[in-house]
Amino acid sequence: MHTKYQKKVDVEKTQAYLVGGGIASLSAAVYLITDGHVPGRNIHILEQSNITGGSMDAGGNPDTGYIFRGGRMFDEEAYQCIFGVMERIPSLTDPHITIMDEFRAFNKKIHTLAKARLIDNEANIIESSKLGFNSQDRLALMDVIIKPEEYFGTKTVQECFPESFFQTNFWFQWTTSFAFEPWHSVVEFKRYLHRFMHELPKVSDFSGVRRTPYNQYHSIILPITEWLKAQGVDFQYGCAVSSLDFKPAEDKKTVTGIHCNRDGNEERIAVEEEDFVFVTIGSITAGSSLGSTTTVPTINDKHVGGDWALWESIAKQSPEFGKPQVFNEHVKDSLFESFTVTLKDPTMFKRIVEFSGNEPGTGSLMTFKESGWFMSICLHNQPHMLNQPDDVQVLWGYCLFPYKEGDFVKKRMIDCTGEEILTELLHHLKFDEDKEKILNTSIVIPCIMPFATSQFLPRSKGDRPQVIPECSTNLAFLGQFCEITDDVVFTVDYSARSAQTAVYKFLGLDKEVTPIYKGQHDIRVLFNSAMAMMKDDSLRQEIGFLKTTMLK
Ligand SMILES: Cc1cc2nc3c(=O)[nH]c(=O)nc-3n(C[C@H](O)[C@H](O)[C@H](O)COP(=O)(O)OP(=O)(O)OC[C@H]3O[C@@H](n4cnc5c(N)ncnc54)[C@H](O)[C@@H]3O)c2cc1C
């Protein structure tokens, strides 16, 4: 194979070093094997922790409590890249079907149709299907949708919208679905409006949301890891990469060595010119810390873990390698906190089902829109963990304003134990009479992620490196902090697409990278979204009329 990057790729000899064991690296390994025909034994995954999955990990047991740092929502249209990966991986329980078949079968059975999307501070479910825009909000929204990214530069969402916009049902629902804060980049917000425009009419009932049968570690990461192991891929755990060596040259950058630390021992892996190095730079779960029912998690900075240090060291080699400090020096603006509750008594689950009108797995997020911490919770279909007994349930929640004081527990969320967080939630639900029973039978594990939304921070062109920078001959950047035109970060799809782009380019494969779904170019999507924006407005009738006449 001949490529732009190398004269000849002999896949039998070429070694691929993948730094990081998250979904980006795992996807790269899948593409290298299935499309590139690189033997599994030539692929080396160097992961600092002792499991794969990165941000998509999950674990625990009913005795010490379950923990998953995040829960991923998918939809049919916008996740084509990761679905393409899932279509290649056999199920752990039935080798004749893929994990994508399992995903489809599950979503055929369990439909999301949220009946309690927004809740006020008196525990009333609010009618939220009207998005609540006034004409100024609509104009600002159209402006952001239509004007090019260059026009907005490093502007924030709050710089581009009137105050009233942040009190609309749209904002409460959109921001909690995707974890946007008012101080985040309006360019990222704009990309989301494009990418998920088809979800706008469904933002209040989540009917477009698709889920994995179990948490994403058990439904996606574990089967991929097992399949890669069966292909002979070399997994090296406990291997923290600290820096790369480059060939001395003025313009081109070629990696010649990888420095890593294994159990306190420094090592150097020699990299030949015909080998490839794929580095997942930064991590949205870097430095995350777990508390417990009785203890508070700590807030770490960028120095904890090797995620940022590695990118910082690589970035010194070339301006084309990006600026990690844009994303890792604003913890207060990028931190969010989640919590996983393990319930050994069914009372709380039963009461939430009664309260919301949704069976577990059908309601998606419930947001306490007036809560100080801006709290949302989610009851997944049970069991959510592979080793979960029938008489134990798990629920997950997160807060976008963890630096603010709670409404009942008069403390900032970041200063609270798991028990205090559950107490705040029980007050919002007004489950006061069952409070003691629930608290006595639950394990709550809070998780502080200092960089959870760092990928949404305002950035300029060049802050994120290209997947394969112009100057690079054998180094690619994967994950949430490389640049993919038009694509949206904080998604599994972004990481998978960075992997696909890198593998196809390096190997010179005559294959198209999975196209990004662009609903904003579909007239039906545009009309339906405009109708949702105008709900109960006289303009709506006019648009309805236009729709029926134009689409005839
Ligand atoms: C709370 C939460 C909710 C989310 N919700 C959604 C959602 O609804 N939909 C969606 O699509 N996505 C969602 N995501 C995002 C998605 O999970 C991530 O974007 C994706 O998993 C990132 O994968 P990655 O492989 O690029 O990086 P990571 O998962 O960050 O993996 C990086 C890996 O590299 C390792 N590593 C880092 N530095 C080094 C080093 N120096 N040496 C060795 N190893 C190293 C890390 O230990 C880690 O395992 C959510 C994430 C969170 C946290």
Coordinates of C-alpha atoms and ligand atoms in Angstrom, one line a residue:
M1 CA 0.0 0.0 0.0
H2 CA 1.3 3.5 -0.9
T3 CA 0.2 6.5 1.1
K4 CA 0.9 10.2 1.3
Y5 CA 2.6 9.6 4.6
Q6 CA 4.9 6.7 3.7
K7 CA 6.3 5.2 0.6
K8 CA 5.0 1.7 1.4
V9 CA 3.0 0.1 4.2
D10 CA 3.7 -3.5 4.7
V11 CA 0.9 -4.4 7.1
E12 CA 2.7 -7.6 8.2
K13 CA 5.7 -5.6 9.5
T14 CA 4.1 -2.3 10.5
Q15 CA 3.5 -1.9 14.3
A16 CA 0.7 0.3 15.5
Y17 CA 1.1 1.9 19.0
L18 CA -2.2 3.2 20.4
V19 CA -1.7 5.4 23.5
G20 CA -4.8 5.2 25.7
G21 CA -7.4 2.4 25.9
G22 CA -10.6 4.4 25.5
I23 CA -13.1 4.0 22.7
A24 CA -10.9 6.1 20.3
S25 CA -8.0 3.6 20.5
L26 CA -10.3 0.6 20.6
S27 CA -12.0 1.8 17.4
A28 CA -8.7 2.5 15.7
A29 CA -7.7 -1.1 16.5
V30 CA -11.0 -2.4 15.0
Y31 CA -10.4 -0.4 11.8
L32 CA -6.7 -1.4 11.6
I33 CA -7.8 -5.1 11.7
T34 CA -11.0 -5.1 9.7
D35 CA -10.3 -2.5 7.0
G36 CA -6.5 -2.3 7.1
H37 CA -5.8 -6.1 7.5
V38 CA -3.1 -5.3 10.1
P39 CA -2.5 -8.4 12.2
G40 CA -3.7 -8.1 15.7
R41 CA -0.3 -9.0 17.1
N42 CA 1.1 -5.8 15.5
I43 CA -1.3 -3.6 17.5
H44 CA -0.2 -2.4 20.9
I45 CA -2.6 -0.6 23.3
L46 CA -0.7 1.3 26.0
E47 CA -3.1 2.2 28.8
Q48 CA -2.2 3.8 32.1
S49 CA -5.1 2.2 34.1
N50 CA -5.9 -1.4 34.6
I51 CA -9.0 -1.6 32.3
T52 CA -10.0 -0.4 28.9
G53 CA -12.9 2.0 28.2
G54 CA -11.5 5.3 29.6
S55 CA -14.5 7.6 30.2
M56 CA -16.8 4.6 29.3
D57 CA -15.8 2.5 32.3
A58 CA -18.2 1.0 34.8
G59 CA -17.7 -1.3 37.8
G60 CA -18.5 -2.1 41.3
N61 CA -20.8 -4.6 43.0
P62 CA -23.9 -4.6 45.2
D63 CA -21.9 -4.7 48.4
T64 CA -19.6 -1.7 47.9
G65 CA -21.8 0.0 45.4
Y66 CA -21.8 0.4 41.6
I67 CA -20.1 3.3 39.8
F68 CA -20.3 4.6 36.2
R69 CA -19.0 8.1 35.7
G70 CA -21.3 8.8 32.8
G71 CA -24.2 7.4 30.8
R72 CA -24.4 7.8 27.1
M73 CA -27.4 8.6 25.0
F74 CA -27.4 7.8 21.3
D75 CA -29.8 8.4 18.4
E76 CA -30.4 6.8 15.1
E77 CA -29.1 9.5 12.8
A78 CA -26.1 11.1 14.5
Y79 CA -24.1 8.1 15.6
Q80 CA -23.3 6.3 12.4
C81 CA -19.6 6.1 13.0
I82 CA -19.7 4.2 16.3
F83 CA -22.6 2.1 15.0
G84 CA -20.3 1.0 12.1
V85 CA -17.8 -0.2 14.7
M86 CA -20.5 -1.9 16.7
E87 CA -21.6 -3.7 13.6
R88 CA -18.2 -5.4 13.4
I89 CA -18.2 -6.8 16.9
P90 CA -19.8 -10.1 17.9
S91 CA -22.0 -10.3 21.0
L92 CA -20.4 -11.8 24.1
T93 CA -23.3 -14.2 24.5
D94 CA -24.2 -15.1 20.9
P95 CA -21.4 -15.1 18.3
H96 CA -23.9 -15.1 15.4
I97 CA -25.1 -11.6 16.2
T98 CA -23.3 -8.3 16.7
I99 CA -23.4 -5.8 19.5
M100 CA -25.3 -3.5 17.1
D101 CA -28.0 -6.2 16.7
E102 CA -28.3 -6.4 20.4
F103 CA -28.6 -2.6 20.6
R104 CA -31.3 -2.5 17.9
A105 CA -33.3 -5.4 19.6
F106 CA -33.1 -3.6 22.9
N107 CA -34.4 -0.3 21.5
K108 CA -37.2 -2.1 19.7
K109 CA -38.3 -3.4 23.1
I110 CA -37.6 -0.4 25.3
H111 CA -38.8 3.0 23.9
T112 CA -37.9 6.3 25.5
L113 CA -40.9 8.7 25.9
A114 CA -40.2 10.9 28.9
K115 CA -43.2 12.0 30.9
A116 CA -41.3 14.0 33.5
R117 CA -38.6 15.8 31.7
L118 CA -38.7 19.0 33.8
I119 CA -39.6 19.3 37.5
D120 CA -40.0 22.4 39.6
N121 CA -38.9 23.0 43.2
E122 CA -42.3 21.9 44.5
A123 CA -41.9 18.5 42.8
N124 CA -44.4 19.4 40.1
I125 CA -43.9 17.9 36.6
I126 CA -43.8 20.8 34.2
E127 CA -45.4 20.8 30.7
S128 CA -42.3 21.3 28.6
S129 CA -43.2 20.6 25.0
K130 CA -43.5 24.3 24.3
L131 CA -39.9 25.4 23.9
G132 CA -40.8 28.9 25.2
F133 CA -38.9 31.2 22.9
N134 CA -39.8 34.8 22.4
S135 CA -39.0 36.5 19.1
Q136 CA -35.6 37.8 20.3
D137 CA -34.6 34.3 21.4
R138 CA -35.6 32.9 18.0
L139 CA -33.6 35.6 16.1
A140 CA -30.5 34.9 18.2
L141 CA -30.9 31.2 17.6
M142 CA -31.3 31.7 13.8
D143 CA -28.2 33.9 13.9
V144 CA -26.1 31.2 15.6
I145 CA -27.4 28.5 13.2
I146 CA -26.8 30.5 10.1
K147 CA -23.6 32.5 10.6
P148 CA -20.2 30.8 10.0
E149 CA -18.0 29.6 12.8
E150 CA -15.4 32.2 12.0
Y151 CA -17.9 34.9 12.8
F152 CA -18.2 33.7 16.4
G153 CA -14.6 32.9 17.2
T154 CA -14.1 32.5 20.9
K155 CA -17.5 33.9 21.9
T156 CA -19.5 32.1 24.6
V157 CA -23.1 31.0 24.4
Q158 CA -24.1 33.7 26.9
E159 CA -22.5 36.4 24.7
C160 CA -24.8 35.4 21.8
F161 CA -28.2 35.1 23.4
P162 CA -30.5 37.4 25.5
E163 CA -31.1 36.6 29.2
S164 CA -34.6 35.3 28.4
F165 CA -33.1 32.4 26.3
F166 CA -31.7 30.9 29.4
Q167 CA -35.1 30.6 31.0
T168 CA -36.7 28.8 28.1
N169 CA -37.8 25.1 28.3
F170 CA -35.6 24.6 25.3
W171 CA -32.4 25.7 27.2
F172 CA -33.3 23.6 30.3
Q173 CA -33.8 20.6 28.1
W174 CA -31.0 21.1 25.6
T175 CA -28.4 22.0 28.1
T176 CA -29.0 19.1 30.3
S177 CA -29.2 16.6 27.4
F178 CA -25.8 17.7 26.2
A179 CA -24.1 19.3 29.3
F180 CA -23.7 22.8 27.9
E181 CA -23.1 25.7 30.3
P182 CA -23.7 29.4 29.4
W183 CA -19.9 30.1 29.4
H184 CA -19.1 27.3 26.8
S185 CA -18.1 27.9 23.2
V186 CA -21.0 29.1 21.0
V187 CA -19.2 27.4 18.1
E188 CA -19.6 24.0 19.8
F189 CA -23.2 24.9 20.6
K190 CA -23.8 25.8 17.0
R191 CA -22.3 22.5 15.8
Y192 CA -24.8 20.7 18.2
L193 CA -27.7 22.7 16.8
H194 CA -26.8 21.5 13.3
R195 CA -25.9 17.9 14.2
F196 CA -29.0 17.4 16.4
M197 CA -31.5 19.7 14.7
H198 CA -33.7 16.7 14.0
E199 CA -34.0 16.1 17.8
L200 CA -35.3 19.6 18.5
P201 CA -39.0 18.6 18.2
K202 CA -38.3 15.6 20.5
V203 CA -36.2 17.4 23.1
S204 CA -39.1 17.3 25.7
D205 CA -39.9 13.7 25.4
F206 CA -36.6 12.2 24.3
S207 CA -38.4 10.0 21.9
G208 CA -35.3 10.1 19.6
V209 CA -33.0 8.7 22.3
R210 CA -31.5 5.2 22.0
R211 CA -29.7 3.3 24.7
T212 CA -27.4 0.3 25.1
P213 CA -28.9 -2.8 26.9
Y214 CA -26.5 -2.4 29.8
N215 CA -24.1 0.4 30.7
Q216 CA -21.7 1.2 27.9
Y217 CA -18.8 -0.6 29.4
H218 CA -20.6 -3.9 29.4
S219 CA -22.5 -3.4 26.2
I220 CA -19.7 -1.8 24.0
I221 CA -16.2 -1.7 25.6
L222 CA -16.1 -5.3 27.0
P223 CA -17.2 -7.0 23.8
I224 CA -14.8 -4.9 21.7
T225 CA -11.9 -5.6 24.1
E226 CA -12.6 -9.4 24.1
W227 CA -12.8 -9.4 20.3
L228 CA -9.5 -7.5 20.0
K229 CA -7.9 -9.9 22.4
A230 CA -9.1 -12.8 20.3
Q231 CA -7.4 -11.2 17.3
G232 CA -4.1 -11.1 19.2
V233 CA -4.0 -7.4 20.1
D234 CA -1.4 -6.7 22.7
F235 CA -3.0 -4.9 25.7
Q236 CA -0.4 -3.3 28.0
Y237 CA -2.1 -2.1 31.2
G238 CA -0.4 0.1 33.9
C239 CA 1.6 1.7 31.1
A240 CA 1.7 5.5 31.5
V241 CA 3.2 7.2 28.5
S242 CA 5.1 10.3 29.4
S243 CA 6.6 11.6 26.1
L244 CA 7.6 10.8 22.6
D245 CA 10.9 11.1 20.8
F246 CA 11.0 12.7 17.4
K247 CA 13.5 12.4 14.6
P248 CA 15.5 15.6 14.4
A249 CA 14.3 17.3 11.3
E250 CA 13.2 20.9 10.5
D251 CA 9.8 20.4 8.9
K252 CA 8.6 16.8 9.2
K253 CA 7.8 15.2 12.5
T254 CA 8.5 11.4 12.8
V255 CA 8.1 9.6 16.1
T256 CA 11.1 7.4 16.9
G257 CA 10.4 6.4 20.5
I258 CA 7.7 6.2 23.2
H259 CA 8.7 6.8 26.9
C260 CA 6.5 5.1 29.5
N261 CA 6.4 4.3 33.1
R262 CA 5.4 0.8 34.2
D263 CA 5.2 0.2 38.0
G264 CA 7.7 3.0 38.6
N265 CA 10.1 1.8 36.0
E266 CA 11.0 4.0 33.0
E267 CA 11.0 2.3 29.6
R268 CA 11.5 3.3 26.0
I269 CA 9.7 1.6 23.1
A270 CA 11.6 2.1 19.8
V271 CA 9.4 3.2 16.9
E272 CA 10.5 2.5 13.4
E273 CA 9.7 5.0 10.6
E274 CA 7.2 2.6 9.0
D275 CA 5.3 2.2 12.3
F276 CA 2.3 4.4 13.4
V277 CA 1.6 6.1 16.7
F278 CA -2.0 7.0 17.6
V279 CA -2.3 9.2 20.8
T280 CA -5.6 10.0 22.5
I281 CA -4.8 13.5 23.7
G282 CA -6.3 14.8 26.9
S283 CA -9.3 13.2 28.5
I284 CA -12.6 14.5 29.7
T285 CA -12.4 12.2 32.7
A286 CA -8.7 13.0 33.5
G287 CA -8.1 13.5 37.2
S288 CA -11.6 12.3 38.2
S289 CA -12.1 11.4 41.8
L290 CA -14.6 9.2 43.6
G291 CA -16.1 9.9 47.0
S292 CA -18.3 7.5 49.0
T293 CA -21.6 7.6 51.0
T294 CA -19.6 9.2 53.8
T295 CA -16.7 10.9 52.0
V296 CA -16.3 13.8 49.6
P297 CA -14.3 13.4 46.3
T298 CA -11.3 15.7 45.8
I299 CA -10.9 18.2 43.0
N300 CA -7.8 17.3 41.1
D301 CA -5.9 19.5 38.6
K302 CA -4.2 18.7 35.4
H303 CA -1.2 17.2 37.1
V304 CA -3.1 14.1 38.3
G305 CA -2.8 11.3 35.8
G306 CA -0.8 11.3 32.6
D307 CA -3.6 12.5 30.3
W308 CA -2.7 16.2 30.0
A309 CA 1.1 15.9 30.8
L310 CA 1.6 13.8 27.6
W311 CA -0.2 16.2 25.3
E312 CA 1.7 19.1 26.9
S313 CA 5.0 17.5 26.3
I314 CA 4.1 16.6 22.7
A315 CA 2.7 20.1 22.0
K316 CA 6.1 21.6 22.7
Q317 CA 7.4 19.9 19.6
S318 CA 5.3 21.8 17.0
P319 CA 2.6 24.6 16.9
E320 CA 0.6 22.1 14.8
F321 CA 0.2 19.9 17.8
G322 CA -2.3 22.2 19.5
K323 CA -2.7 24.0 22.9
P324 CA -3.7 21.8 25.8
Q325 CA -3.7 24.7 28.2
V326 CA -6.8 26.1 26.5
F327 CA -8.7 23.1 27.8
N328 CA -7.0 22.1 31.1
E329 CA -6.6 25.4 33.0
H330 CA -10.2 26.3 33.7
V331 CA -11.4 23.6 36.1
K332 CA -14.2 25.8 37.5
D333 CA -15.7 26.1 34.0
S334 CA -15.2 22.5 33.0
L335 CA -16.0 20.5 36.2
F336 CA -19.1 18.6 36.7
E337 CA -20.1 16.0 39.2
S338 CA -22.1 12.8 38.8
F339 CA -23.3 10.2 41.3
T340 CA -24.3 6.6 41.2
V341 CA -26.8 5.3 43.7
T342 CA -27.0 1.6 44.5
L343 CA -30.4 0.8 46.0
K344 CA -30.9 -2.3 48.1
D345 CA -34.5 -1.5 48.9
P346 CA -37.0 -1.0 46.1
T347 CA -38.9 1.9 47.7
M348 CA -37.1 4.8 45.9
F349 CA -37.3 3.2 42.5
K350 CA -41.0 2.3 42.9
R351 CA -41.8 5.8 44.0
I352 CA -39.9 7.5 41.1
V353 CA -41.7 5.2 38.6
E354 CA -45.1 6.3 40.2
F355 CA -44.1 9.9 40.3
S356 CA -42.8 10.1 36.7
G357 CA -45.2 7.7 35.0
N358 CA -42.2 6.1 33.3
E359 CA -41.0 2.6 33.7
P360 CA -37.1 2.4 34.2
G361 CA -35.4 2.9 30.8
T362 CA -38.2 4.8 29.2
G363 CA -37.9 8.2 30.9
S364 CA -34.3 9.2 30.3
L365 CA -33.3 12.4 32.2
M366 CA -35.5 14.1 34.8
T367 CA -34.2 17.6 35.5
F368 CA -35.0 19.6 38.6
K369 CA -34.8 22.8 36.7
E370 CA -34.9 25.2 39.6
S371 CA -32.5 23.3 41.8
G372 CA -29.4 25.1 43.0
W373 CA -27.1 22.4 41.7
F374 CA -29.1 22.0 38.5
M375 CA -29.6 18.3 39.1
S376 CA -30.8 15.6 36.7
I377 CA -31.3 11.9 37.3
C378 CA -31.8 8.9 35.1
L379 CA -33.4 5.5 35.8
H380 CA -32.0 3.1 33.3
N381 CA -33.6 -0.2 32.3
Q382 CA -32.6 -2.7 35.0
P383 CA -30.3 -4.6 35.4
H384 CA -27.9 -1.9 34.2
M385 CA -24.8 -3.8 35.2
L386 CA -24.0 -7.4 34.2
N387 CA -23.5 -8.6 37.8
Q388 CA -26.5 -6.8 39.2
P389 CA -28.9 -9.0 41.4
D390 CA -32.7 -8.7 40.8
D391 CA -33.3 -7.1 44.2
V392 CA -30.8 -4.3 43.7
Q393 CA -31.4 -1.2 41.5
V394 CA -29.0 1.5 40.3
L395 CA -29.7 5.1 39.4
W396 CA -27.4 7.8 38.0
G397 CA -27.5 11.6 38.3
Y398 CA -25.4 14.6 37.6
C399 CA -25.4 18.3 38.3
L400 CA -24.2 21.2 36.1
F401 CA -23.8 23.7 38.9
P402 CA -21.8 21.8 41.5
Y403 CA -20.2 25.0 42.8
K404 CA -23.6 26.3 43.9
E405 CA -25.4 25.7 47.2
G406 CA -28.1 23.1 47.4
D407 CA -31.7 24.0 48.2
F408 CA -32.0 21.7 51.2
V409 CA -28.5 20.7 52.0
K410 CA -27.1 24.2 52.3
K411 CA -23.7 23.3 50.9
R412 CA -22.0 23.3 47.5
M413 CA -22.3 19.9 45.8
I414 CA -18.5 19.6 45.6
D415 CA -18.4 19.7 49.4
C416 CA -20.9 16.9 49.9
T417 CA -20.8 13.3 50.7
G418 CA -22.9 10.7 48.7
E419 CA -25.4 10.7 51.6
E420 CA -25.8 14.5 51.4
I421 CA -26.3 14.3 47.7
L422 CA -29.0 11.7 48.0
T423 CA -30.6 13.7 50.8
E424 CA -30.9 16.7 48.5
L425 CA -32.4 14.5 45.7
L426 CA -35.0 13.0 48.1
H427 CA -36.1 16.5 49.2
H428 CA -36.5 17.5 45.5
L429 CA -38.7 14.5 45.0
K430 CA -40.5 15.2 48.3
F431 CA -40.0 11.6 49.4
D432 CA -39.6 12.8 53.0
E433 CA -41.5 10.0 54.8
D434 CA -39.2 7.4 53.2
K435 CA -36.1 9.3 53.5
E436 CA -34.5 7.4 56.4
K437 CA -35.3 4.0 55.0
I438 CA -33.8 5.0 51.6
L439 CA -30.7 6.6 53.1
N440 CA -30.1 3.5 55.3
T441 CA -30.3 1.1 52.4
S442 CA -28.4 2.9 49.7
I443 CA -24.8 3.4 48.7
V444 CA -24.0 6.6 46.9
I445 CA -20.7 7.2 45.0
P446 CA -20.1 10.8 43.9
C447 CA -17.6 11.4 41.1
I448 CA -16.0 14.8 40.4
M449 CA -14.7 15.1 36.8
P450 CA -12.7 18.4 36.7
F451 CA -12.4 18.3 32.9
A452 CA -15.8 16.8 31.9
T453 CA -16.8 19.7 29.7
S454 CA -13.4 21.1 28.9
Q455 CA -13.9 20.1 25.2
F456 CA -16.7 22.8 25.1
L457 CA -14.5 25.6 26.4
P458 CA -14.1 28.6 23.9
R459 CA -11.2 27.9 21.5
S460 CA -9.5 29.4 18.5
K461 CA -8.4 27.8 15.3
G462 CA -5.3 25.7 15.9
D463 CA -6.0 25.0 19.6
R464 CA -7.0 21.6 18.6
P465 CA -4.5 19.7 16.3
Q466 CA -5.7 18.0 13.1
V467 CA -6.1 14.2 13.4
I468 CA -2.9 13.9 11.3
P469 CA -1.1 17.3 11.4
E470 CA 0.5 18.3 8.0
C471 CA 4.0 18.0 9.5
S472 CA 3.4 14.4 10.9
T473 CA 4.6 11.3 9.1
N474 CA 3.5 8.7 11.6
L475 CA 1.7 10.4 14.5
A476 CA -2.0 10.8 14.7
F477 CA -4.2 12.4 17.4
L478 CA -7.4 10.7 18.5
G479 CA -10.2 11.6 20.8
Q480 CA -12.1 14.7 21.9
F481 CA -9.3 17.3 21.4
C482 CA -8.3 16.9 17.8
E483 CA -10.1 18.8 15.1
I484 CA -12.8 17.2 12.9
T485 CA -14.6 19.8 10.8
D486 CA -18.3 20.0 11.6
D487 CA -18.3 17.1 14.0
V488 CA -19.5 17.4 17.7
V489 CA -17.3 16.7 20.7
F490 CA -18.6 15.0 23.9
T491 CA -19.6 12.1 21.8
V492 CA -18.4 8.6 21.3
D493 CA -18.9 9.2 17.5
Y494 CA -16.2 11.9 17.5
S495 CA -13.6 9.6 19.0
A496 CA -14.6 6.8 16.6
R497 CA -14.4 9.1 13.6
S498 CA -11.0 10.4 14.6
A499 CA -9.8 6.8 14.7
Q500 CA -11.3 6.0 11.3
T501 CA -9.8 9.1 9.7
A502 CA -6.3 8.4 11.1
V503 CA -6.3 4.7 10.0
Y504 CA -7.7 5.3 6.5
K505 CA -5.2 8.1 5.9
F506 CA -2.2 6.3 7.3
L507 CA -2.9 3.1 5.4
G508 CA -3.9 4.9 2.3
L509 CA -7.2 3.0 2.1
D510 CA -9.5 3.8 -0.7
K511 CA -12.5 4.1 1.6
E512 CA -14.7 7.0 2.7
V513 CA -14.7 8.0 6.3
T514 CA -18.3 7.6 7.6
P515 CA -20.1 10.9 6.6
I516 CA -21.3 13.2 9.3
Y517 CA -25.1 13.3 9.5
K518 CA -26.3 16.8 8.4
G519 CA -29.9 17.1 9.1
Q520 CA -29.7 20.9 8.7
H521 CA -29.6 20.3 5.0
D522 CA -32.8 18.2 5.0
I523 CA -35.8 20.4 4.3
R524 CA -38.1 18.1 6.4
V525 CA -35.8 18.4 9.4
L526 CA -35.7 22.2 8.9
F527 CA -39.5 22.4 8.8
N528 CA -40.1 20.2 11.8
S529 CA -37.6 22.1 13.8
A530 CA -39.0 25.5 12.8
M531 CA -42.5 24.2 13.8
A532 CA -41.2 23.2 17.2
M533 CA -39.5 26.6 17.6
M534 CA -42.8 28.3 16.7
K535 CA -45.1 26.1 18.8
D536 CA -48.4 27.9 19.5
D537 CA -47.3 30.9 17.5
S538 CA -49.3 32.3 14.6
L539 CA -46.2 31.9 12.5
R540 CA -46.5 28.2 13.0
Q541 CA -49.7 28.1 10.9
E542 CA -48.0 29.9 8.1
I543 CA -45.0 27.4 8.2
G544 CA -47.5 24.5 8.3
F545 CA -49.2 25.8 5.2
L546 CA -45.8 26.3 3.4
K547 CA -44.7 22.8 4.4
T548 CA -47.8 21.1 3.0
T549 CA -47.7 23.1 -0.3
M550 CA -43.9 22.8 -0.8
L551 CA -43.5 19.2 0.0
K552 CA -46.4 18.1 -2.2
Ligands
LIG1 C1 -20.7 12.0 32.2 C2 -20.5 11.7 30.8 C3 -21.6 11.6 29.9 C4 -21.4 11.4 28.6 N1 -22.5 11.3 27.7 C5 -22.3 11.0 26.4 C6 -23.4 10.8 25.6 O1 -24.6 10.9 26.0 N2 -23.2 10.5 24.3 C7 -21.9 10.3 23.8 O2 -21.7 10.0 22.6 N3 -20.8 10.5 24.6 C8 -21.0 10.9 25.9 N4 -19.9 11.0 26.7 C9 -18.6 11.2 26.0 C10 -17.9 9.9 25.7 O3 -18.0 9.0 26.7 C11 -16.4 10.3 25.5 O4 -16.3 11.3 24.6 C12 -15.6 9.1 25.0 O5 -15.8 8.0 25.7 C13 -14.1 9.5 24.9 O6 -13.3 8.4 24.5 P1 -11.8 8.6 24.2 O7 -11.3 7.2 23.9 O8 -11.6 9.6 23.1 O9 -11.1 9.2 25.5 P2 -11.1 8.6 27.0 O10 -12.3 7.8 27.3 O11 -10.8 9.8 27.8 O12 -9.9 7.6 27.0 C14 -8.6 8.0 27.1 C15 -7.8 6.9 27.7 O13 -6.4 7.2 27.6 C16 -5.8 6.8 28.8 N5 -4.6 7.7 28.9 C17 -4.6 9.0 28.9 N6 -3.3 9.5 29.0 C18 -2.5 8.4 29.0 C19 -1.1 8.2 29.0 N7 -0.3 9.3 29.1 N8 -0.6 7.0 29.0 C20 -1.4 5.9 28.9 N9 -2.8 6.0 28.9 C21 -3.3 7.2 28.9 C22 -6.8 7.1 29.9 O14 -6.5 6.4 31.0 C23 -8.1 6.6 29.2 O15 -8.3 5.3 29.4 C24 -20.1 11.2 28.0 C25 -19.0 11.3 28.9 C26 -19.1 11.5 30.2 C27 -18.0 11.6 31.1

